[in-house]
Amino acid sequence: MRHIISILLENESGALSRVAGLFSARAYNIESLSVAPTDDPSLSRMTIVTTGTDEIIEQISKQLNKLVDVVKLIDMTADVHIERELMLIKVSATDGERDEVKRLVDIFNGRVIDVTDTTYTIEITGNGEKLNAFMEALSSITIVEVVRSGLIGIGRGEKSSLS
Amino acid sequence: MELTGAEIIIQSLKAEGVEHVFGYPGGAVLHIYDAFYKQDDVQHILVRHEQGATHAADGYARATGKPGVVLVTSGPGATNAVTGIATAYMDSIPMVVITGQVPKHLIGNDAFQEVDSVGITRPVVKHNFLIGDVKDIATVFKKAFYVATTGRPGPVVIDIPKDITAAKYEFHYPSEIKMRSYHPTVKGHIGQIKRATELILSAERPMIYTGGGVILSNASEQLTSFAQKLGYPITNTLMGLGAYPANDKQFLGMLGMHGTYEANMGMHHCDVLIAIGARFDDRVTGNLEKFCPDAKIVHIDVDPASISKNVRVDIPIVGEVSQVLDDFLKVLDSGKKEPNVSALEKWWAQIEEWRSQDCLKYDRASELVKPQYVIEQLHEITKGDAFVTSDVGQHQMWAAQYYGFNKPRRWINSGGLGTMGFGLPAAIGVQLAYPDETVVCITGEASIQMCIQELSTCKQYGLPVKIICLNNGYMGMVRQWQEFFYEKRYAMSYFDALPDFVALTESYGHKGIQIANPADVRGALEEALGRKDELVFMDFLTDRTENVYPMIPAGAGLNEMILV
Ligand SMILES: Cc1ncc(C[n+]2csc(CCOP(=O)(O)OP(=O)(O)O)c2C)c(N)n1
């Protein structure tokens, strides 16, 4: 099953490679990974999407928790949460295509963020399914380039995952 | 007063109570060597190869329970140390390894003798540090010793750029350290302990299986009381030998690939398995699908990640083994329930029947020196109380099977990584820790050649290690597998190219003897062990075709042993 594991990590050099190294050394899957500093500059937040049996996910959590740089770990999948990815996509937009693309962008709540004579660059956020659906909707349009972020997530409700 | 980084390192080691540092110099650590020169609080032991330094520190740690400390230079010094770091990591041995690094401004430039030591060692350390500022040295050392020695112990590497060892700063060693991201669990959950006690007391065919964790946690006494209070059979892993006295009748010997018939059959047929400080290694469990088919399992371990990693357990208890066993003893004492005596009687009768197979028998009438006989004689002379280090191969298994360890921390071997070359340097560490004790290194003619240079270190520091080389002229364990599983295609051998070990030893200034006749074994051992102040290399020319039995072939269950 797919799991989203969110960890707070000491913002130290090498901390990222400890996590990445653990996944490769123990042959665990990483589907996506995103890292950034948090509002506390001494901590980074890392969100990992991984898949595995319950036993493997349990091992992943335990092994990550064992890393000295890991301050806190939550498996977001267990609770109600919101997940988002960001996609930047550059498509051809000439003559008649321009209206068609703009309409699709509006339907999907995206934004055109850069325009040339022949292309649009679009920003769109959502869960993976929505982004895939947008790409499919663009099927008649030539895609020049796609850049997708790793997934990030946050729990619903009042509580912070830090507490 | 301001000290240099190098001086801060020495003061930090002193503050940690470090007596010996095993090391080898080079450009990146010369400031530190200079600081060593100017003091005599911490003794530096000069080895002949950095691998030797790591194994010596490791042997010291295994024998004493205190962390071993290593100092090596950057680049090749650090890479030579990697095998020893990995060896310690696999067996959870507390160690602090200081590696020199090129000056900070050169890092990343492919400078002379630069390697990414933090990167190279990352998968084989509990944690590592690259020090970026002289101000951080004392804190990093405090953290390194704390992390190395608490929870599930392990090696920690500290990489220090050369310029930082010359920079100056006030020295203050922190008296305490808190790390928000590191909380080694200590106490087991009492509710779980009570539940486990219920299960344990309801057992009809119980089995206690214990590993290196009992030794690391100094829990032998508690384990012995626990097992004897219950009257249950007990087996130790290769790493766990000595945690329970081998001469006690409840002890069934080692389990696993070369374990005894009674231990493995007991495991296979038990209904309640009590696993303590053990990690269900593949050499212990054999085929997981066939492992302990009828058993409910209680598992006590300090490392939550060890629990349900290979084998699903029914009652996990995470905690420091010694404390958890203390709690178990209290719960047992306060409860009214007793073990099921009549079921136990039947179980013991079954076990005695397995034991009567005498699975460790061998041809005592042979005209050749039998390796098992050498170990048995060593046991008799030393009464099972010597410190015994070993290398890796058949000799290691025979030492484990026939020596009979009665005390913990006496059996020093590389179980997890299986590192040939471990035995002699490890013996150096043990002998330094216990100058008056008998320290024996049981080795093979292949393994000993992997760190033979350390004979020179023994000479320099007057370490009277006794080396028992079971010389079968083969990489015996490899030959055994080739005999069993590769139709006797003995690729590769070196029989015609072996050194004259007696002459070799004597060239290092030690005593060497060769023994080729069974009748001379006892006398030679007595003579060698009697030479209290001398290193003696005993080259036993043993039966070349002897195999280690019993054996569980890879993929088989614990009840599918090959017997003699
Ligand atoms: C560094 C290293 N290389 C290779 C091996 C694989 N190996 C395991 S046992 C063995 C043979 C050991 O021969 P010897 O030391 O003579 O001991 P014997 O088995 O004959 O008692 C080898 C090559 C190992 N364990 N360690």
JSON list of N, CA and C in Angstrom, two decimals, chain B residues 385-418:
[
{"chain": "B", "resi": 385, "resn": "ASP", "atom": "N", "xyz": [37.39, -20.32, 31.27]},
{"chain": "B", "resi": 385, "resn": "ASP", "atom": "CA", "xyz": [37.40, -18.94, 31.74]},
{"chain": "B", "resi": 385, "resn": "ASP", "atom": "C", "xyz": [38.36, -18.02, 30.99]},
{"chain": "B", "resi": 386, "resn": "ALA", "atom": "N", "xyz": [39.02, -18.51, 29.94]},
{"chain": "B", "resi": 386, "resn": "ALA", "atom": "CA", "xyz": [39.96, -17.66, 29.22]},
{"chain": "B", "resi": 386, "resn": "ALA", "atom": "C", "xyz": [39.19, -16.67, 28.34]},
{"chain": "B", "resi": 387, "resn": "PHE", "atom": "N", "xyz": [39.85, -15.62, 27.93]},
{"chain": "B", "resi": 387, "resn": "PHE", "atom": "CA", "xyz": [39.32, -14.75, 26.87]},
{"chain": "B", "resi": 387, "resn": "PHE", "atom": "C", "xyz": [39.72, -15.39, 25.55]},
{"chain": "B", "resi": 388, "resn": "VAL", "atom": "N", "xyz": [38.75, -15.68, 24.73]},
{"chain": "B", "resi": 388, "resn": "VAL", "atom": "CA", "xyz": [39.04, -16.35, 23.46]},
{"chain": "B", "resi": 388, "resn": "VAL", "atom": "C", "xyz": [38.55, -15.47, 22.32]},
{"chain": "B", "resi": 389, "resn": "THR", "atom": "N", "xyz": [39.48, -15.02, 21.48]},
{"chain": "B", "resi": 389, "resn": "THR", "atom": "CA", "xyz": [39.05, -14.33, 20.27]},
{"chain": "B", "resi": 389, "resn": "THR", "atom": "C", "xyz": [39.13, -15.32, 19.12]},
{"chain": "B", "resi": 390, "resn": "SER", "atom": "N", "xyz": [38.42, -15.04, 18.04]},
{"chain": "B", "resi": 390, "resn": "SER", "atom": "CA", "xyz": [38.58, -15.94, 16.90]},
{"chain": "B", "resi": 390, "resn": "SER", "atom": "C", "xyz": [38.46, -15.17, 15.61]},
{"chain": "B", "resi": 391, "resn": "ASP", "atom": "N", "xyz": [38.87, -15.86, 14.56]},
{"chain": "B", "resi": 391, "resn": "ASP", "atom": "CA", "xyz": [38.67, -15.34, 13.21]},
{"chain": "B", "resi": 391, "resn": "ASP", "atom": "C", "xyz": [37.40, -15.94, 12.65]},
{"chain": "B", "resi": 392, "resn": "VAL", "atom": "N", "xyz": [37.37, -16.17, 11.35]},
{"chain": "B", "resi": 392, "resn": "VAL", "atom": "CA", "xyz": [36.14, -16.66, 10.75]},
{"chain": "B", "resi": 392, "resn": "VAL", "atom": "C", "xyz": [36.39, -17.90, 9.92]},
{"chain": "B", "resi": 393, "resn": "GLY", "atom": "N", "xyz": [35.58, -18.91, 10.15]},
{"chain": "B", "resi": 393, "resn": "GLY", "atom": "CA", "xyz": [35.73, -20.15, 9.42]},
{"chain": "B", "resi": 393, "resn": "GLY", "atom": "C", "xyz": [35.38, -21.31, 10.32]},
{"chain": "B", "resi": 394, "resn": "GLN", "atom": "N", "xyz": [35.89, -22.48, 9.94]},
{"chain": "B", "resi": 394, "resn": "GLN", "atom": "CA", "xyz": [35.59, -23.68, 10.73]},
{"chain": "B", "resi": 394, "resn": "GLN", "atom": "C", "xyz": [36.10, -23.54, 12.16]},
{"chain": "B", "resi": 395, "resn": "HIS", "atom": "N", "xyz": [37.31, -23.00, 12.30]},
{"chain": "B", "resi": 395, "resn": "HIS", "atom": "CA", "xyz": [37.90, -22.89, 13.64]},
{"chain": "B", "resi": 395, "resn": "HIS", "atom": "C", "xyz": [37.01, -22.08, 14.57]},
{"chain": "B", "resi": 396, "resn": "GLN", "atom": "N", "xyz": [36.34, -21.08, 14.00]},
{"chain": "B", "resi": 396, "resn": "GLN", "atom": "CA", "xyz": [35.44, -20.22, 14.78]},
{"chain": "B", "resi": 396, "resn": "GLN", "atom": "C", "xyz": [34.27, -21.06, 15.31]},
{"chain": "B", "resi": 397, "resn": "MET", "atom": "N", "xyz": [33.73, -21.89, 14.42]},
{"chain": "B", "resi": 397, "resn": "MET", "atom": "CA", "xyz": [32.59, -22.72, 14.82]},
{"chain": "B", "resi": 397, "resn": "MET", "atom": "C", "xyz": [33.02, -23.75, 15.86]},
{"chain": "B", "resi": 398, "resn": "TRP", "atom": "N", "xyz": [34.20, -24.34, 15.65]},
{"chain": "B", "resi": 398, "resn": "TRP", "atom": "CA", "xyz": [34.66, -25.33, 16.64]},
{"chain": "B", "resi": 398, "resn": "TRP", "atom": "C", "xyz": [34.92, -24.66, 18.00]},
{"chain": "B", "resi": 399, "resn": "ALA", "atom": "N", "xyz": [35.46, -23.47, 17.95]},
{"chain": "B", "resi": 399, "resn": "ALA", "atom": "CA", "xyz": [35.69, -22.76, 19.21]},
{"chain": "B", "resi": 399, "resn": "ALA", "atom": "C", "xyz": [34.35, -22.53, 19.91]},
{"chain": "B", "resi": 400, "resn": "ALA", "atom": "N", "xyz": [33.35, -22.11, 19.14]},
{"chain": "B", "resi": 400, "resn": "ALA", "atom": "CA", "xyz": [32.03, -21.84, 19.71]},
{"chain": "B", "resi": 400, "resn": "ALA", "atom": "C", "xyz": [31.38, -23.12, 20.25]},
{"chain": "B", "resi": 401, "resn": "GLN", "atom": "N", "xyz": [31.60, -24.22, 19.54]},
{"chain": "B", "resi": 401, "resn": "GLN", "atom": "CA", "xyz": [30.94, -25.47, 19.93]},
{"chain": "B", "resi": 401, "resn": "GLN", "atom": "C", "xyz": [31.63, -26.16, 21.10]},
{"chain": "B", "resi": 402, "resn": "TYR", "atom": "N", "xyz": [32.97, -26.11, 21.11]},
{"chain": "B", "resi": 402, "resn": "TYR", "atom": "CA", "xyz": [33.71, -26.97, 22.05]},
{"chain": "B", "resi": 402, "resn": "TYR", "atom": "C", "xyz": [34.35, -26.23, 23.21]},
{"chain": "B", "resi": 403, "resn": "TYR", "atom": "N", "xyz": [34.40, -24.89, 23.14]},
{"chain": "B", "resi": 403, "resn": "TYR", "atom": "CA", "xyz": [35.11, -24.26, 24.25]},
{"chain": "B", "resi": 403, "resn": "TYR", "atom": "C", "xyz": [34.27, -24.22, 25.54]},
{"chain": "B", "resi": 404, "resn": "GLY", "atom": "N", "xyz": [32.98, -23.98, 25.43]},
{"chain": "B", "resi": 404, "resn": "GLY", "atom": "CA", "xyz": [32.15, -23.96, 26.63]},
{"chain": "B", "resi": 404, "resn": "GLY", "atom": "C", "xyz": [32.42, -22.75, 27.50]},
{"chain": "B", "resi": 405, "resn": "PHE", "atom": "N", "xyz": [31.85, -21.63, 27.11]},
{"chain": "B", "resi": 405, "resn": "PHE", "atom": "CA", "xyz": [32.10, -20.38, 27.85]},
{"chain": "B", "resi": 405, "resn": "PHE", "atom": "C", "xyz": [31.20, -20.29, 29.08]},
{"chain": "B", "resi": 406, "resn": "ASN", "atom": "N", "xyz": [31.80, -20.05, 30.21]},
{"chain": "B", "resi": 406, "resn": "ASN", "atom": "CA", "xyz": [31.01, -19.96, 31.44]},
{"chain": "B", "resi": 406, "resn": "ASN", "atom": "C", "xyz": [30.72, -18.53, 31.85]},
{"chain": "B", "resi": 407, "resn": "LYS", "atom": "N", "xyz": [31.43, -17.59, 31.25]},
{"chain": "B", "resi": 407, "resn": "LYS", "atom": "CA", "xyz": [31.26, -16.19, 31.65]},
{"chain": "B", "resi": 407, "resn": "LYS", "atom": "C", "xyz": [31.07, -15.31, 30.42]},
{"chain": "B", "resi": 408, "resn": "PRO", "atom": "N", "xyz": [30.36, -14.19, 30.60]},
{"chain": "B", "resi": 408, "resn": "PRO", "atom": "CA", "xyz": [30.16, -13.29, 29.48]},
{"chain": "B", "resi": 408, "resn": "PRO", "atom": "C", "xyz": [31.43, -12.51, 29.14]},
{"chain": "B", "resi": 409, "resn": "ARG", "atom": "N", "xyz": [31.46, -11.96, 27.96]},
{"chain": "B", "resi": 409, "resn": "ARG", "atom": "CA", "xyz": [32.55, -11.10, 27.48]},
{"chain": "B", "resi": 409, "resn": "ARG", "atom": "C", "xyz": [33.88, -11.83, 27.34]},
{"chain": "B", "resi": 410, "resn": "ARG", "atom": "N", "xyz": [33.83, -13.18, 27.31]},
{"chain": "B", "resi": 410, "resn": "ARG", "atom": "CA", "xyz": [35.07, -13.95, 27.13]},
{"chain": "B", "resi": 410, "resn": "ARG", "atom": "C", "xyz": [35.20, -14.42, 25.69]},
{"chain": "B", "resi": 411, "resn": "TRP", "atom": "N", "xyz": [34.10, -14.48, 25.01]},
{"chain": "B", "resi": 411, "resn": "TRP", "atom": "CA", "xyz": [34.09, -14.99, 23.63]},
{"chain": "B", "resi": 411, "resn": "TRP", "atom": "C", "xyz": [33.95, -13.80, 22.70]},
{"chain": "B", "resi": 412, "resn": "ILE", "atom": "N", "xyz": [35.03, -13.54, 21.95]},
{"chain": "B", "resi": 412, "resn": "ILE", "atom": "CA", "xyz": [35.13, -12.29, 21.19]},
{"chain": "B", "resi": 412, "resn": "ILE", "atom": "C", "xyz": [35.26, -12.67, 19.72]},
{"chain": "B", "resi": 413, "resn": "ASN", "atom": "N", "xyz": [34.16, -12.57, 18.98]},
{"chain": "B", "resi": 413, "resn": "ASN", "atom": "CA", "xyz": [34.28, -12.94, 17.57]},
{"chain": "B", "resi": 413, "resn": "ASN", "atom": "C", "xyz": [33.34, -12.11, 16.71]},
{"chain": "B", "resi": 414, "resn": "SER", "atom": "N", "xyz": [33.66, -12.06, 15.42]},
{"chain": "B", "resi": 414, "resn": "SER", "atom": "CA", "xyz": [32.88, -11.28, 14.48]},
{"chain": "B", "resi": 414, "resn": "SER", "atom": "C", "xyz": [31.75, -12.15, 13.95]},
{"chain": "B", "resi": 415, "resn": "GLY", "atom": "N", "xyz": [30.59, -12.04, 14.58]},
{"chain": "B", "resi": 415, "resn": "GLY", "atom": "CA", "xyz": [29.47, -12.90, 14.21]},
{"chain": "B", "resi": 415, "resn": "GLY", "atom": "C", "xyz": [28.67, -12.33, 13.06]},
{"chain": "B", "resi": 416, "resn": "GLY", "atom": "N", "xyz": [28.40, -11.04, 13.09]},
{"chain": "B", "resi": 416, "resn": "GLY", "atom": "CA", "xyz": [27.51, -10.44, 12.10]},
{"chain": "B", "resi": 416, "resn": "GLY", "atom": "C", "xyz": [28.17, -10.28, 10.74]},
{"chain": "B", "resi": 417, "resn": "LEU", "atom": "N", "xyz": [29.34, -9.67, 10.73]},
{"chain": "B", "resi": 417, "resn": "LEU", "atom": "CA", "xyz": [30.00, -9.43, 9.44]},
{"chain": "B", "resi": 417, "resn": "LEU", "atom": "C", "xyz": [30.86, -10.62, 9.04]},
{"chain": "B", "resi": 418, "resn": "GLY", "atom": "N", "xyz": [31.33, -11.39, 10.00]},
{"chain": "B", "resi": 418, "resn": "GLY", "atom": "CA", "xyz": [32.17, -12.54, 9.68]},
{"chain": "B", "resi": 418, "resn": "GLY", "atom": "C", "xyz": [33.49, -12.10, 9.07]}
]
